[in-house]
Amino acid sequence: MNMHKDNMTNQNDINLIDDDMISDPVMEAQIAQSITDFLNNRVQHLKPEQEQRLSAARNAAVDYLAEQQAQYSTANRIAGHGNVLHWFGQHVGNNIEQHRFASTALLLVVMLVTFFAVQQFGFNNNLENSDAFLLASDLPPEAYADKGFDAWIESN
Amino acid sequence: MDRIQLGLKSALVIFFLLVTASATADESNVTWAQLTDSQRQVLNPLASEWDTLRPWQREKMLDIARDYPKMSQEKQVLVKKRLTNWSRMTPYERENARKRHQQFKALPADKKRELRKKWQEYQKLPESERAKLRAESPEAYGDSDLD
Amino acid sequence: MATPKELSDFLATVERRAFKQTAYAVRDDHAALDIVQDAMMKLAEKYGDRPPTEFPMLFQRILQNTMRDFWRRQKVRNMWTSLLSSFGGNDADSEDRDPLETIDVGDDSDEPSIQLARNQTIQLIEHALEKLPARQREAFVLRYWEEMDVAETAEIMGCSDGSVKTHCSRAVHALALELKKQGLDKLGLSNAIFDRK
């Protein structure tokens, strides 16, 4: 192992890589690291259309999750109101009819509430982070808003 | 029977439409008294002027209250200290500040430090000079992209 | 339970690597994008209720499975194309593109010649990766690129820790030899390897 290190520093040549050296775990990790460095650099240069596809796919998955969670919370709320529906249903009378009615209504409600919840959520999510982070940042908000400060920095 | 059911169905749909619609509108229209205790605690500096804020301003402030508990103690102190001034800035200034803050966040640490130092120096200038600088520089943003 | 924001952040950090990783495996950029898209959706559908700390493992497992499904479909299709081409006569799968033309080079501030050398290096590395046996590539990507530990890699690949180690060292071995064969010492990889310490 020491001998290999000497070789490396003296000759600096990839042709010296032989089976022995690669079977050394440290060496293996080093070669792997160099390769992944190149790969990481590579993924920073994707084609614009590929980037777009990826972010569209990401958004679709995220929207789906948001919708699911909205539906889940709505379903919980509906369960709490089950008694009202039940009471309603009894007044309508027919048990089967009641069931059909309740499930249709439930479906409609879930759809509606999901729609609004998703809209609402999507809006909030767009903000990424609220003004709270601006207020807590290193500079006071006045510093960001003061155009005189901008001009002064530029002239300095 | 069917007619009753149909009537009930549509009534229910309309009812829920109304409920959800009003719920989404309400969100930004809550009065000070309607806020939760934790919201009121964060937004306390704004108590006297809350009911005069525009709906979208309230919405933004509620966002602040939402994110406030996630922050460290010292950040929370800063938020409270700066909240009043923030609410009194014009929409222009606020939008300008948001964009500048985004730019600031992207700067490397040493640049940030430098800017903080510069801000302190700038504060030491006489107010007349600062006012002059402000008057001379053009408006950075148009009406279109505010709040 | 993960919030949509947490899912979004997670996907944003892994999506580029996931895409290239898949592209090396299936050798088809379009298919790779489809696979990554499917995997993202499956993660949201099935595991949206899991904490975000579990996402890296889950996502990799889904991605590998989706790729495997792709292979299965691919085998059927390839059988068809070879069957058809034996009738029609022309070989459809001669997509020997010039790699230097297809890579999308970002504007690095580096000197052009250095950038060019680096692109050639990248080309060779990508080519070498594509040529690896599937299991070796999988092990290499998970262990070294996704920086998972041996146990995690083994769990995703469904094999023992020992064979992860074997796959990894064979992969690195094969990559290094392939790169050496291509004369990468002239292209700067040797420096990249030996300068690091």
Tab-separated table of C-alpha atoms in Angstrom, chain B residues 21-125:
chain	number	residue	atom	x	y	z
B	21	ALA	CA	-66.563	29.809	-0.933
B	22	SER	CA	-67.123	31.830	2.189
B	23	ALA	CA	-64.463	29.844	4.008
B	24	THR	CA	-61.850	30.714	1.416
B	25	ALA	CA	-62.865	34.362	1.420
B	26	ASP	CA	-62.993	34.537	5.205
B	27	GLU	CA	-59.423	33.470	5.592
B	28	SER	CA	-58.133	36.887	4.571
B	29	ASN	CA	-60.957	38.833	6.121
B	30	VAL	CA	-60.710	37.908	9.762
B	31	THR	CA	-60.935	40.681	12.279
B	32	TRP	CA	-58.503	40.998	15.141
B	33	ALA	CA	-61.030	39.462	17.486
B	34	GLN	CA	-61.395	36.413	15.260
B	35	LEU	CA	-57.718	35.492	15.295
B	36	THR	CA	-56.528	32.595	17.396
B	37	ASP	CA	-54.570	33.298	20.529
B	38	SER	CA	-51.283	32.214	19.011
B	39	GLN	CA	-51.850	34.352	15.939
B	40	ARG	CA	-52.674	37.330	18.094
B	41	GLN	CA	-49.596	36.795	20.172
B	42	VAL	CA	-47.287	36.910	17.153
B	43	LEU	CA	-49.085	39.746	15.445
B	44	ASN	CA	-49.503	41.740	18.640
B	45	PRO	CA	-47.548	44.778	17.356
B	46	LEU	CA	-50.274	45.140	14.738
B	47	ALA	CA	-53.236	44.965	17.121
B	48	SER	CA	-54.314	48.560	16.736
B	49	GLU	CA	-54.119	48.627	12.968
B	50	TRP	CA	-55.106	45.058	12.069
B	51	ASP	CA	-58.659	45.848	11.144
B	52	THR	CA	-57.515	48.550	8.765
B	53	LEU	CA	-55.178	46.273	6.811
B	54	ARG	CA	-56.198	45.209	3.333
B	55	PRO	CA	-57.253	41.550	2.979
B	56	TRP	CA	-54.142	40.498	1.105
B	57	GLN	CA	-51.962	42.232	3.665
B	58	ARG	CA	-53.670	40.269	6.392
B	59	GLU	CA	-53.067	37.121	4.446
B	60	LYS	CA	-49.366	37.855	4.255
B	61	MET	CA	-49.296	38.631	7.954
B	62	LEU	CA	-51.096	35.394	8.738
B	63	ASP	CA	-48.404	33.602	6.762
B	64	ILE	CA	-45.868	35.202	9.063
B	65	ALA	CA	-47.798	33.964	12.085
B	66	ARG	CA	-47.870	30.502	10.521
B	67	ASP	CA	-44.108	30.316	10.053
B	68	TYR	CA	-43.213	32.090	13.275
B	69	PRO	CA	-43.324	29.015	15.560
B	70	LYS	CA	-40.851	27.235	13.278
B	71	MET	CA	-38.168	29.839	13.908
B	72	SER	CA	-35.456	30.045	16.536
B	73	GLN	CA	-35.956	32.261	19.562
B	74	GLU	CA	-33.662	35.029	18.365
B	75	LYS	CA	-35.263	35.086	14.934
B	76	GLN	CA	-38.641	35.378	16.602
B	77	VAL	CA	-37.441	38.421	18.516
B	78	LEU	CA	-36.330	40.004	15.245
B	79	VAL	CA	-39.654	39.293	13.573
B	80	LYS	CA	-41.589	40.935	16.385
B	81	LYS	CA	-39.300	43.926	16.465
B	82	ARG	CA	-39.582	44.572	12.753
B	83	LEU	CA	-43.212	43.723	12.219
B	84	THR	CA	-44.662	47.154	12.883
B	85	ASN	CA	-42.333	48.899	10.491
B	86	TRP	CA	-42.994	46.237	7.918
B	87	SER	CA	-46.728	46.677	8.030
B	88	ARG	CA	-46.323	50.424	7.582
B	89	MET	CA	-44.192	50.191	4.492
B	90	THR	CA	-45.863	50.815	1.162
B	91	PRO	CA	-46.640	47.856	-1.127
B	92	TYR	CA	-43.872	49.190	-3.382
B	93	GLU	CA	-41.343	49.075	-0.620
B	94	ARG	CA	-42.417	45.667	0.519
B	95	GLU	CA	-42.228	44.152	-2.932
B	96	ASN	CA	-38.878	45.781	-3.468
B	97	ALA	CA	-37.701	44.374	-0.143
B	98	ARG	CA	-38.880	40.865	-1.032
B	99	LYS	CA	-36.929	40.865	-4.258
B	100	ARG	CA	-33.829	42.313	-2.647
B	101	HIS	CA	-34.077	39.781	0.145
B	102	GLN	CA	-34.127	36.966	-2.412
B	103	GLN	CA	-30.993	38.402	-3.986
B	104	PHE	CA	-29.380	38.840	-0.600
B	105	LYS	CA	-30.037	35.224	0.332
B	106	ALA	CA	-28.185	34.074	-2.767
B	107	LEU	CA	-25.023	35.996	-1.874
B	108	PRO	CA	-21.938	34.284	-0.436
B	109	ALA	CA	-21.332	34.794	3.284
B	110	ASP	CA	-18.567	37.360	2.919
B	111	LYS	CA	-20.704	39.541	0.651
B	112	LYS	CA	-23.503	39.356	3.174
B	113	ARG	CA	-21.160	40.483	5.899
B	114	GLU	CA	-19.959	43.341	3.743
B	115	LEU	CA	-23.499	44.470	3.049
B	116	ARG	CA	-24.344	44.429	6.735
B	117	LYS	CA	-21.337	46.659	7.400
B	118	LYS	CA	-22.364	48.965	4.574
B	119	TRP	CA	-25.858	49.259	6.003
B	120	GLN	CA	-24.419	50.337	9.324
B	121	GLU	CA	-22.270	52.936	7.610
B	122	TYR	CA	-25.228	54.150	5.622
B	123	GLN	CA	-27.242	54.561	8.803
B	124	LYS	CA	-24.614	56.979	10.053
B	125	LEU	CA	-25.138	59.347	7.132
